[in-house]
Short mmCIF file of C-alpha atoms and ligand atoms in Angstrom, two decimals:
data_model
loop_
_atom_site.label_atom_id
_atom_site.label_comp_id
_atom_site.label_asym_id
_atom_site.label_seq_id
_atom_site.Cartn_x
_atom_site.Cartn_y
_atom_site.Cartn_z
CA MET J 1 0.00 0.00 0.00
CA ASN J 2 1.57 3.30 -1.09
CA LEU J 3 0.82 6.21 1.25
CA GLN J 4 2.89 8.78 -0.68
CA PHE J 5 1.21 11.28 -2.99
CA THR J 6 2.09 10.66 -6.64
CA PRO J 7 3.72 13.46 -8.74
CA GLU J 8 0.36 13.87 -10.53
CA GLU J 9 -1.41 14.29 -7.19
CA ASN J 10 1.13 16.92 -6.12
CA THR J 11 0.57 18.78 -9.41
CA PHE J 12 -3.16 18.60 -8.78
CA ARG J 13 -2.62 20.13 -5.30
CA GLU J 14 -0.78 23.07 -6.92
CA GLU J 15 -3.66 23.53 -9.37
CA VAL J 16 -6.20 23.66 -6.51
CA ARG J 17 -4.03 26.12 -4.57
CA ALA J 18 -3.74 28.41 -7.59
CA PHE J 19 -7.49 28.32 -8.14
CA LEU J 20 -8.19 29.20 -4.50
CA ALA J 21 -5.64 32.01 -4.50
CA ASP J 22 -7.21 33.45 -7.65
CA LYS J 23 -10.93 32.92 -7.08
CA LEU J 24 -11.82 32.73 -3.39
CA PRO J 25 -13.40 36.14 -2.60
CA ALA J 26 -11.55 37.97 0.21
CA ASP J 27 -14.72 38.92 2.11
CA ILE J 28 -15.91 35.30 2.23
CA GLN J 29 -12.45 34.03 3.15
CA ARG J 30 -12.25 36.49 6.04
CA LYS J 31 -15.59 35.39 7.46
CA VAL J 32 -14.64 31.70 7.31
CA ARG J 33 -11.25 32.46 8.85
CA PHE J 34 -12.88 34.18 11.82
CA GLY J 35 -15.65 31.58 12.27
CA GLN J 36 -18.47 33.91 11.24
CA GLN J 37 -21.70 32.79 9.61
CA LEU J 38 -22.07 33.11 5.86
CA ASN J 39 -25.36 34.36 4.51
CA ALA J 40 -27.15 32.60 1.64
CA GLU J 41 -25.76 34.98 -1.01
CA GLU J 42 -22.17 34.29 0.12
CA HIS J 43 -22.65 30.52 0.02
CA VAL J 44 -24.19 30.70 -3.46
CA ARG J 45 -21.52 33.12 -4.75
CA TRP J 46 -18.74 30.69 -3.77
CA GLN J 47 -20.60 27.66 -5.09
CA ASN J 48 -21.16 29.43 -8.43
CA LEU J 49 -17.39 29.95 -8.72
CA LEU J 50 -16.80 26.23 -8.08
CA SER J 51 -19.52 25.38 -10.58
CA GLU J 52 -17.96 27.60 -13.27
CA ARG J 53 -14.66 25.73 -12.76
CA GLY J 54 -16.51 22.38 -12.95
CA TRP J 55 -15.52 21.53 -9.35
CA LEU J 56 -18.82 21.72 -7.49
CA ALA J 57 -19.71 18.03 -7.68
CA PRO J 58 -16.58 15.87 -7.28
CA GLY J 59 -18.68 12.89 -6.16
CA TRP J 60 -20.92 12.74 -9.25
CA PRO J 61 -20.36 10.52 -12.29
CA VAL J 62 -18.63 12.49 -15.04
CA GLU J 63 -21.57 12.17 -17.45
CA HIS J 64 -23.73 14.17 -15.02
CA GLY J 65 -21.13 16.89 -14.34
CA GLY J 66 -18.73 15.20 -11.90
CA THR J 67 -14.96 15.80 -11.92
CA GLY J 68 -13.77 12.20 -12.27
CA TRP J 69 -11.39 12.75 -9.34
CA SER J 70 -10.01 9.80 -7.40
CA PRO J 71 -10.71 9.58 -3.62
CA VAL J 72 -7.18 10.93 -3.04
CA GLU J 73 -7.78 13.95 -5.28
CA LYS J 74 -11.05 14.64 -3.46
CA HIS J 75 -9.13 14.51 -0.18
CA ILE J 76 -6.48 16.93 -1.50
CA PHE J 77 -9.19 19.30 -2.70
CA GLU J 78 -10.96 19.28 0.70
CA GLU J 79 -7.67 19.76 2.55
CA GLU J 80 -6.63 22.74 0.42
CA CYS J 81 -10.08 24.34 0.68
CA ALA J 82 -9.94 24.13 4.50
CA ALA J 83 -6.36 25.51 4.57
CA ALA J 84 -7.42 28.46 2.39
CA HIS J 85 -10.51 29.18 4.55
CA ALA J 86 -12.92 28.38 1.74
CA PRO J 87 -16.52 27.70 2.81
CA THR J 88 -17.68 24.11 3.02
CA VAL J 89 -20.12 23.41 0.19
CA VAL J 90 -23.69 23.19 1.54
CA PRO J 91 -24.06 19.43 1.19
CA PHE J 92 -27.82 18.85 0.98
CA GLY J 93 -28.22 19.32 -2.78
CA VAL J 94 -24.90 18.38 -4.31
CA ASN J 95 -23.67 15.68 -1.90
CA MET J 96 -26.89 14.22 -0.54
CA VAL J 97 -30.01 14.37 -2.69
CA ALA J 98 -28.16 14.39 -6.03
CA PRO J 99 -26.52 10.94 -5.56
CA VAL J 100 -29.97 9.57 -4.62
CA ILE J 101 -31.57 11.08 -7.73
CA ILE J 102 -28.73 9.76 -9.90
CA ARG J 103 -29.08 6.25 -8.41
CA PHE J 104 -32.85 5.92 -7.91
CA GLY J 105 -34.52 8.86 -9.72
CA SER J 106 -36.53 8.81 -12.95
CA GLU J 107 -35.02 10.24 -16.16
CA GLU J 108 -37.39 13.18 -15.80
CA GLN J 109 -36.19 13.86 -12.22
CA LYS J 110 -32.53 13.68 -13.34
CA ARG J 111 -33.16 16.07 -16.25
CA HIS J 112 -34.99 18.55 -14.03
CA TYR J 113 -33.05 18.57 -10.75
CA LEU J 114 -29.39 17.79 -11.55
CA PRO J 115 -28.67 20.86 -13.73
CA ARG J 116 -30.48 23.03 -11.18
CA ILE J 117 -28.26 21.65 -8.38
CA LEU J 118 -25.10 22.29 -10.44
CA GLY J 119 -26.35 25.81 -11.20
CA ASN J 120 -27.20 26.50 -7.51
CA ASP J 121 -30.77 27.29 -8.57
CA ASP J 122 -32.32 25.31 -5.69
CA TRP J 123 -31.38 25.33 -2.01
CA TRP J 124 -32.09 21.91 -0.51
CA CYS J 125 -32.60 20.86 3.09
CA GLN J 126 -32.76 17.43 4.71
CA GLY J 127 -36.07 16.34 6.26
CA TYR J 128 -35.08 13.14 8.04
CA SER J 129 -35.01 13.71 11.82
CA GLU J 130 -38.14 14.17 13.90
CA PRO J 131 -38.61 14.92 17.60
CA GLY J 132 -38.95 11.16 18.29
CA ALA J 133 -36.77 9.83 15.47
CA GLY J 134 -33.03 10.60 15.32
CA SER J 135 -30.72 7.64 15.84
CA ASP J 136 -33.76 5.41 15.48
CA LEU J 137 -34.75 7.11 12.24
CA ALA J 138 -37.05 4.32 11.08
CA SER J 139 -39.53 5.17 13.83
CA LEU J 140 -40.41 8.43 12.03
CA LYS J 141 -44.08 9.44 12.15
CA THR J 142 -44.58 11.98 9.34
CA ARG J 143 -47.44 10.56 7.24
CA ALA J 144 -47.98 10.78 3.46
CA GLU J 145 -51.48 9.63 2.43
CA ARG J 146 -52.35 9.11 -1.20
CA ASP J 147 -55.03 11.37 -2.73
CA GLY J 148 -55.13 10.80 -6.50
CA ASP J 149 -51.95 12.20 -8.08
CA HIS J 150 -50.81 13.69 -4.77
CA TYR J 151 -49.73 12.73 -1.29
CA ILE J 152 -51.09 14.70 1.65
CA VAL J 153 -48.19 15.06 4.08
CA ASN J 154 -48.58 15.77 7.79
CA GLY J 155 -45.86 15.78 10.45
CA GLN J 156 -42.89 17.56 11.94
CA LYS J 157 -39.19 17.53 11.06
CA THR J 158 -36.46 18.93 13.28
CA TRP J 159 -32.82 20.04 13.27
CA THR J 160 -33.32 21.01 9.63
CA THR J 161 -29.99 22.68 8.82
CA LEU J 162 -30.25 25.97 6.91
CA GLY J 163 -33.91 25.17 6.15
CA GLN J 164 -34.61 28.91 6.43
CA HIS J 165 -32.94 29.38 3.02
CA ALA J 166 -34.35 26.26 1.37
CA ASN J 167 -36.86 26.14 -1.46
CA MET J 168 -36.68 22.31 -1.65
CA MET J 169 -36.61 19.56 0.96
CA PHE J 170 -35.96 15.85 0.56
CA CYS J 171 -38.12 14.16 3.10
CA LEU J 172 -38.81 10.71 4.52
CA ALA J 173 -42.51 10.05 5.14
CA ARG J 174 -44.52 6.99 6.09
CA THR J 175 -46.76 5.91 3.22
CA ASP J 176 -47.82 2.59 4.76
CA PRO J 177 -48.40 2.66 8.52
CA GLN J 178 -49.27 -1.09 8.54
CA ALA J 179 -45.93 -2.22 7.05
CA LYS J 180 -42.86 -3.13 9.12
CA LYS J 181 -41.06 0.04 10.31
CA GLN J 182 -38.51 0.40 7.50
CA ALA J 183 -40.78 -0.98 4.79
CA GLY J 184 -43.52 1.68 4.87
CA ILE J 185 -41.34 4.74 4.19
CA SER J 186 -41.09 6.77 0.95
CA PHE J 187 -38.59 9.40 -0.22
CA LEU J 188 -40.32 12.63 -1.33
CA LEU J 189 -39.04 15.87 -2.88
CA ILE J 190 -41.07 18.74 -1.45
CA ASP J 191 -41.30 22.34 -2.67
CA MET J 192 -40.89 24.42 0.51
CA ASN J 193 -43.18 27.09 -0.91
CA THR J 194 -46.16 24.72 -0.87
CA ARG J 195 -49.06 25.82 1.34
CA GLY J 196 -49.01 24.19 4.80
CA ILE J 197 -45.23 24.33 5.40
CA SER J 198 -43.86 26.50 8.18
CA VAL J 199 -40.25 26.85 9.30
CA ARG J 200 -39.40 27.87 12.86
CA PRO J 201 -35.83 28.73 13.92
CA ILE J 202 -33.93 26.87 16.65
CA ILE J 203 -31.22 29.13 18.09
CA THR J 204 -28.30 27.01 19.25
CA LEU J 205 -25.97 27.52 22.25
CA ASP J 206 -23.56 29.60 20.16
CA GLY J 207 -26.33 32.09 19.36
CA ALA J 208 -26.51 30.96 15.74
CA HIS J 209 -29.53 30.32 13.56
CA GLU J 210 -28.30 27.19 11.81
CA VAL J 211 -31.12 24.69 12.46
CA ASN J 212 -34.92 24.75 12.32
CA GLU J 213 -38.13 22.91 12.96
CA VAL J 214 -40.29 22.31 9.89
CA PHE J 215 -44.03 21.72 10.28
CA LEU J 216 -46.03 20.06 7.50
CA ASP J 217 -49.77 20.58 7.71
CA ASN J 218 -51.82 18.96 4.92
CA VAL J 219 -49.07 19.63 2.37
CA ARG J 220 -49.94 18.45 -1.16
CA VAL J 221 -46.96 16.77 -2.85
CA PRO J 222 -47.26 15.40 -6.41
CA VAL J 223 -46.72 11.63 -6.61
CA ALA J 224 -44.26 12.46 -9.42
CA ASN J 225 -41.99 13.92 -6.70
CA ARG J 226 -41.43 10.51 -5.11
CA VAL J 227 -37.95 9.07 -5.76
CA GLY J 228 -37.98 5.30 -6.26
CA GLU J 229 -40.95 3.08 -5.55
CA GLU J 230 -43.51 3.68 -2.84
CA GLY J 231 -42.33 2.05 0.39
CA GLU J 232 -38.70 1.88 -0.77
CA GLY J 233 -37.56 5.17 0.76
CA TRP J 234 -35.46 3.40 3.35
CA THR J 235 -33.14 2.10 0.62
CA CYS J 236 -32.64 5.71 -0.58
CA ALA J 237 -32.23 6.89 3.03
CA LYS J 238 -29.45 4.40 3.80
CA PHE J 239 -27.69 5.09 0.49
CA LEU J 240 -27.71 8.80 1.30
CA LEU J 241 -26.32 8.31 4.83
CA THR J 242 -23.20 6.58 3.48
CA HIS J 243 -22.60 9.70 1.36
CA GLU J 244 -23.21 11.93 4.39
CA ARG J 245 -20.43 10.28 6.38
CA THR J 246 -17.82 10.55 3.60
CA GLY J 247 -15.28 13.20 4.52
CA ILE J 248 -16.93 13.83 7.88
CA ALA J 249 -13.59 13.28 9.72
CA GLY J 250 -12.86 16.87 8.68
CA LEU J 251 -9.08 16.41 8.54
CA GLY J 252 -8.44 19.63 6.69
CA HIS J 253 -10.46 21.54 9.29
CA ALA J 254 -8.63 19.79 12.16
CA LYS J 255 -5.25 20.74 10.67
CA GLN J 256 -6.39 24.32 10.31
CA ALA J 257 -7.67 24.34 13.91
CA LEU J 258 -4.31 23.01 15.16
CA ARG J 259 -2.38 25.73 13.29
CA HIS J 260 -4.69 28.32 14.82
CA LEU J 261 -4.32 26.88 18.34
CA LYS J 262 -0.52 27.00 18.06
CA SER J 263 -0.55 30.61 16.91
CA VAL J 264 -2.84 31.58 19.82
CA ALA J 265 -0.64 29.67 22.31
CA ARG J 266 2.45 31.47 20.96
CA ARG J 267 0.85 34.89 21.50
CA GLN J 268 -0.74 34.23 24.92
CA THR J 269 1.53 34.48 27.97
CA HIS J 270 1.57 32.34 31.07
CA ARG J 271 3.78 33.32 34.03
CA GLY J 272 5.82 35.62 31.86
CA ARG J 273 6.48 33.31 28.91
CA PRO J 274 4.52 32.16 25.86
CA LEU J 275 1.77 29.67 26.78
CA ILE J 276 3.11 27.22 24.21
CA GLN J 277 6.18 26.79 26.44
CA ALA J 278 4.15 25.84 29.53
CA PRO J 279 4.79 22.08 29.91
CA SER J 280 1.23 20.91 30.60
CA PHE J 281 -0.32 22.98 27.78
CA ARG J 282 2.50 22.07 25.42
CA GLU J 283 1.90 18.40 26.20
CA GLN J 284 -1.79 18.70 25.30
CA ILE J 285 -0.96 20.37 21.99
CA ALA J 286 1.65 17.68 21.24
CA ARG J 287 -0.79 14.90 22.09
CA SER J 288 -3.43 16.42 19.78
CA GLU J 289 -0.87 16.79 17.00
CA LEU J 290 0.20 13.15 17.33
CA GLU J 291 -3.42 11.99 17.23
CA LEU J 292 -4.00 14.15 14.18
CA MET J 293 -0.99 12.58 12.44
CA ALA J 294 -2.27 9.09 13.30
CA LEU J 295 -5.72 10.02 12.00
CA GLU J 296 -4.22 11.35 8.78
CA VAL J 297 -2.27 8.15 8.18
CA THR J 298 -5.41 6.08 8.85
CA ASN J 299 -7.33 8.30 6.47
CA LEU J 300 -4.63 7.89 3.80
CA ARG J 301 -4.72 4.11 4.29
CA VAL J 302 -8.48 4.10 3.74
CA LEU J 303 -8.08 6.36 0.70
CA ALA J 304 -5.22 4.25 -0.68
CA ALA J 305 -7.43 1.14 -0.38
CA ALA J 306 -10.20 2.99 -2.21
CA ARG J 307 -7.68 4.12 -4.87
CA ASP J 308 -6.74 0.46 -5.33
CA GLY J 309 -10.36 -0.50 -5.88
CA GLY J 310 -11.73 -1.02 -2.35
CA ALA J 311 -14.64 0.96 -0.92
CA PRO J 312 -14.48 2.70 2.49
CA GLY J 313 -16.91 0.91 4.78
CA ALA J 314 -17.05 0.92 8.57
CA GLU J 315 -13.63 2.67 8.54
CA SER J 316 -15.53 5.89 7.82
CA SER J 317 -17.20 5.42 11.24
CA LEU J 318 -13.78 5.24 12.89
CA LEU J 319 -12.65 8.36 11.09
CA LYS J 320 -15.83 10.20 12.06
CA ILE J 321 -15.43 9.34 15.76
CA ARG J 322 -11.76 10.30 16.01
CA GLY J 323 -12.02 13.35 13.72
CA SER J 324 -14.98 14.84 15.59
CA GLU J 325 -13.44 14.19 19.03
CA LEU J 326 -10.19 15.81 17.94
CA ARG J 327 -11.88 18.89 16.48
CA GLN J 328 -13.87 19.29 19.69
CA ARG J 329 -10.70 19.04 21.78
CA LEU J 330 -8.85 21.59 19.61
CA SER J 331 -11.71 24.10 19.99
CA ASP J 332 -11.66 23.48 23.75
CA LEU J 333 -7.89 24.07 23.98
CA THR J 334 -8.17 27.27 21.93
CA ARG J 335 -10.90 28.59 24.22
CA ARG J 336 -8.77 27.74 27.26
CA ALA J 337 -5.65 29.31 25.72
CA LEU J 338 -7.54 32.56 25.31
CA GLY J 339 -8.78 32.44 28.90
CA PRO J 340 -11.14 35.27 29.89
CA GLN J 341 -10.68 36.92 26.47
CA ALA J 342 -12.65 34.04 24.93
CA LEU J 343 -15.75 34.78 26.95
CA PRO J 344 -17.64 37.43 25.03
CA PHE J 345 -19.45 36.78 21.84
CA PHE J 346 -21.95 38.95 20.06
CA ALA J 347 -24.70 38.36 17.54
CA ASP J 348 -23.31 41.23 15.42
CA PHE J 349 -19.93 39.55 15.36
CA LEU J 350 -21.33 36.16 14.35
CA ALA J 351 -23.19 37.77 11.47
CA GLY J 352 -20.01 39.57 10.41
CA ASP J 353 -21.61 43.01 10.93
CA ASP J 354 -19.16 44.27 13.57
CA ASP J 355 -16.02 45.70 11.95
CA THR J 356 -14.74 47.48 15.09
CA LEU J 357 -12.64 44.50 16.30
CA ASP J 358 -9.01 43.94 15.34
CA ASP J 359 -7.82 40.47 14.29
CA ASP J 360 -6.86 39.30 17.80
CA GLN J 361 -10.16 40.46 19.26
CA THR J 362 -12.04 38.80 16.41
CA PHE J 363 -10.36 35.44 17.01
CA ALA J 364 -11.12 35.76 20.73
CA ALA J 365 -14.76 36.55 20.02
CA ALA J 366 -15.01 33.49 17.76
CA ALA J 367 -13.47 31.04 20.24
CA THR J 368 -16.43 30.48 22.56
CA ALA J 369 -18.95 30.38 19.71
CA GLN J 370 -16.79 27.82 17.89
CA TYR J 371 -16.30 25.73 21.01
CA LEU J 372 -20.08 25.57 21.49
CA ASN J 373 -20.78 25.01 17.78
CA ARG J 374 -18.33 22.09 17.53
CA ARG J 375 -20.43 20.08 20.07
CA LYS J 376 -22.65 19.19 17.11
CA LEU J 377 -19.87 17.21 15.39
CA SER J 378 -20.34 14.14 17.59
CA ILE J 379 -24.14 14.20 17.10
CA TYR J 380 -24.97 14.79 13.45
CA GLY J 381 -24.20 12.44 10.56
CA GLY J 382 -25.05 9.60 12.99
CA ALA J 383 -24.09 10.14 16.65
CA ASN J 384 -20.67 8.82 17.73
CA GLU J 385 -22.30 6.16 19.93
CA ILE J 386 -24.09 4.84 16.84
CA GLN J 387 -20.78 4.84 14.92
CA LYS J 388 -19.28 2.78 17.76
CA ASN J 389 -22.15 0.28 17.40
CA ILE J 390 -21.34 0.03 13.67
CA VAL J 391 -17.64 -0.56 14.41
CA ALA J 392 -18.53 -3.18 17.04
CA LYS J 393 -20.80 -5.04 14.63
CA THR J 394 -18.88 -4.84 11.38
CA ILE J 395 -15.21 -4.67 12.42
CA LEU J 396 -15.08 -6.36 15.83
CA GLY J 397 -17.89 -8.84 15.00
CA MET J 398 -19.71 -8.27 18.31
C1 LIG K 1 -26.32 20.79 14.38
C2 LIG K 1 -27.19 19.67 13.89
C3 LIG K 1 -27.65 19.68 12.59
C4 LIG K 1 -28.49 18.66 12.14
N1 LIG K 1 -28.99 18.75 10.86
C5 LIG K 1 -29.92 17.87 10.46
C6 LIG K 1 -30.59 18.01 9.20
O1 LIG K 1 -30.31 18.95 8.42
N2 LIG K 1 -31.56 17.15 8.86
C7 LIG K 1 -31.89 16.09 9.66
O2 LIG K 1 -32.76 15.31 9.27
N3 LIG K 1 -31.30 15.90 10.86
C8 LIG K 1 -30.33 16.77 11.28
N4 LIG K 1 -29.72 16.62 12.51
C9 LIG K 1 -30.20 15.56 13.39
C10 LIG K 1 -29.20 14.47 13.68
O3 LIG K 1 -29.10 13.58 12.61
C11 LIG K 1 -29.67 13.80 14.98
O4 LIG K 1 -29.53 14.75 16.03
C12 LIG K 1 -28.92 12.56 15.29
O5 LIG K 1 -29.23 11.53 14.39
C13 LIG K 1 -29.21 12.07 16.73
O6 LIG K 1 -30.58 11.95 16.93
P1 LIG K 1 -31.29 12.64 18.20
O7 LIG K 1 -30.85 14.06 18.28
O8 LIG K 1 -32.75 12.37 18.09
O9 LIG K 1 -30.71 11.90 19.48
P2 LIG K 1 -31.15 10.46 20.02
O10 LIG K 1 -31.23 9.50 18.89
O11 LIG K 1 -32.34 10.63 20.89
O12 LIG K 1 -29.89 10.09 20.89
C14 LIG K 1 -29.65 10.65 22.19
C15 LIG K 1 -28.36 10.03 22.75
O13 LIG K 1 -28.52 8.61 22.88
C16 LIG K 1 -27.52 7.89 22.15
N5 LIG K 1 -28.09 6.70 21.54
C17 LIG K 1 -29.22 6.60 20.81
N6 LIG K 1 -29.42 5.33 20.38
C18 LIG K 1 -28.35 4.60 20.85
C19 LIG K 1 -27.95 3.23 20.72
N7 LIG K 1 -28.68 2.36 20.01
N8 LIG K 1 -26.79 2.85 21.31
C20 LIG K 1 -26.03 3.73 22.01
N9 LIG K 1 -26.36 5.06 22.16
C21 LIG K 1 -27.50 5.47 21.59
C22 LIG K 1 -27.08 8.88 21.06
O14 LIG K 1 -25.78 8.63 20.62
C23 LIG K 1 -27.16 10.23 21.80
O15 LIG K 1 -26.01 10.44 22.58
C24 LIG K 1 -28.85 17.59 12.99
C25 LIG K 1 -28.36 17.57 14.31
C26 LIG K 1 -27.54 18.58 14.76
C27 LIG K 1 -27.06 18.54 16.19
#
């Protein structure tokens, strides 16, 4: 197994770097660098630039507009984007619903939705979780009852990320309440402007409006908007979740967070010398760096296997657990390195509307918000406890 990058892969890295240096808008880069929230226009502006370059949909087959990149090239691309403070692509359209439409959708659905996703014409959100259905997703209660050419959908979805911007939602709904849990579910594409849909914000601990509740009250959805057969939504749902976990280790982000932590620890003082020289803090940074190196090698091993024809399986659960724990620890160490300076955070700052702070103050203001925000990493995309169950079953055979 060869863990070195090939000369072609190194050339590709240079190409990505040059593109980012040339095209990433400075205002967007600054917001990402300081952990501020992007608005919808900023997300779309960046995604349009990727789309123009043909790089928005690395995971798609080439005939539909994909890049044809290998898993290693995708990894290099993600790593360089994180290092350059480029925004993460909003995944719900391009990385989640699109692969499902490509795999299970009708020709008509492919023709209609895929070009719109590549052109950033639709903003998608994910309607899976419900108040009583998260880890145990198959116990979802949202109902879709047939009425001629339509379904009438009633229920509630929750934790709907960026649903406030969405004009489309892919949604799991129960079409057969008599069938066994997983068997009675269908996968529906719902226009968020349909009468009967309301979106209510959930403000998270960091003061951000990132997630929502979505209420569906007698919402009429054309049967033509069902992907796959009636009652086969669970197959689509599982297929989509494997795509959701890809890249969730967030290695590029972890590396960036470590660089930032070191620069903070060099500037902060402790008993008259830089904090980075204090033995106990230095040891914690070193331990995190070693774990990050181990995670990177594991990630490269998984990628190398995929490059040689294997497919990442339960290893992606391992990467998700370790990557999310590490990113949480790095945000915790950064907050502690900043001490009392990390305490304040302001809604104006999060929105990027406060330009009175200098760079040091801005990083300090971001630290607490980021520490709180990173708690989500071990919950979404399948909680870490669930990933451990997967590892136990599929790798350890328990
Ligand atoms: C920031 C954020 C954004 C999200 N965005 C979306 C979105 O856009 N769309 C969407 O549909 N969902 C979204 N989610 C929901 C997410 O997928 C769920 O929160 C997640 O699946 C966990 O479900 P739950 O919150 O209901 O917790 P529960 O399933 O109730 O779990 C509670 C705790 O019990 C543990 N647990 C549960 N079952 C087991 C078990 N069998 N063995 C061991 N431990 C177990 C869990 O690990 C967790 O610690 C988001 C969540 C967050 C936090």
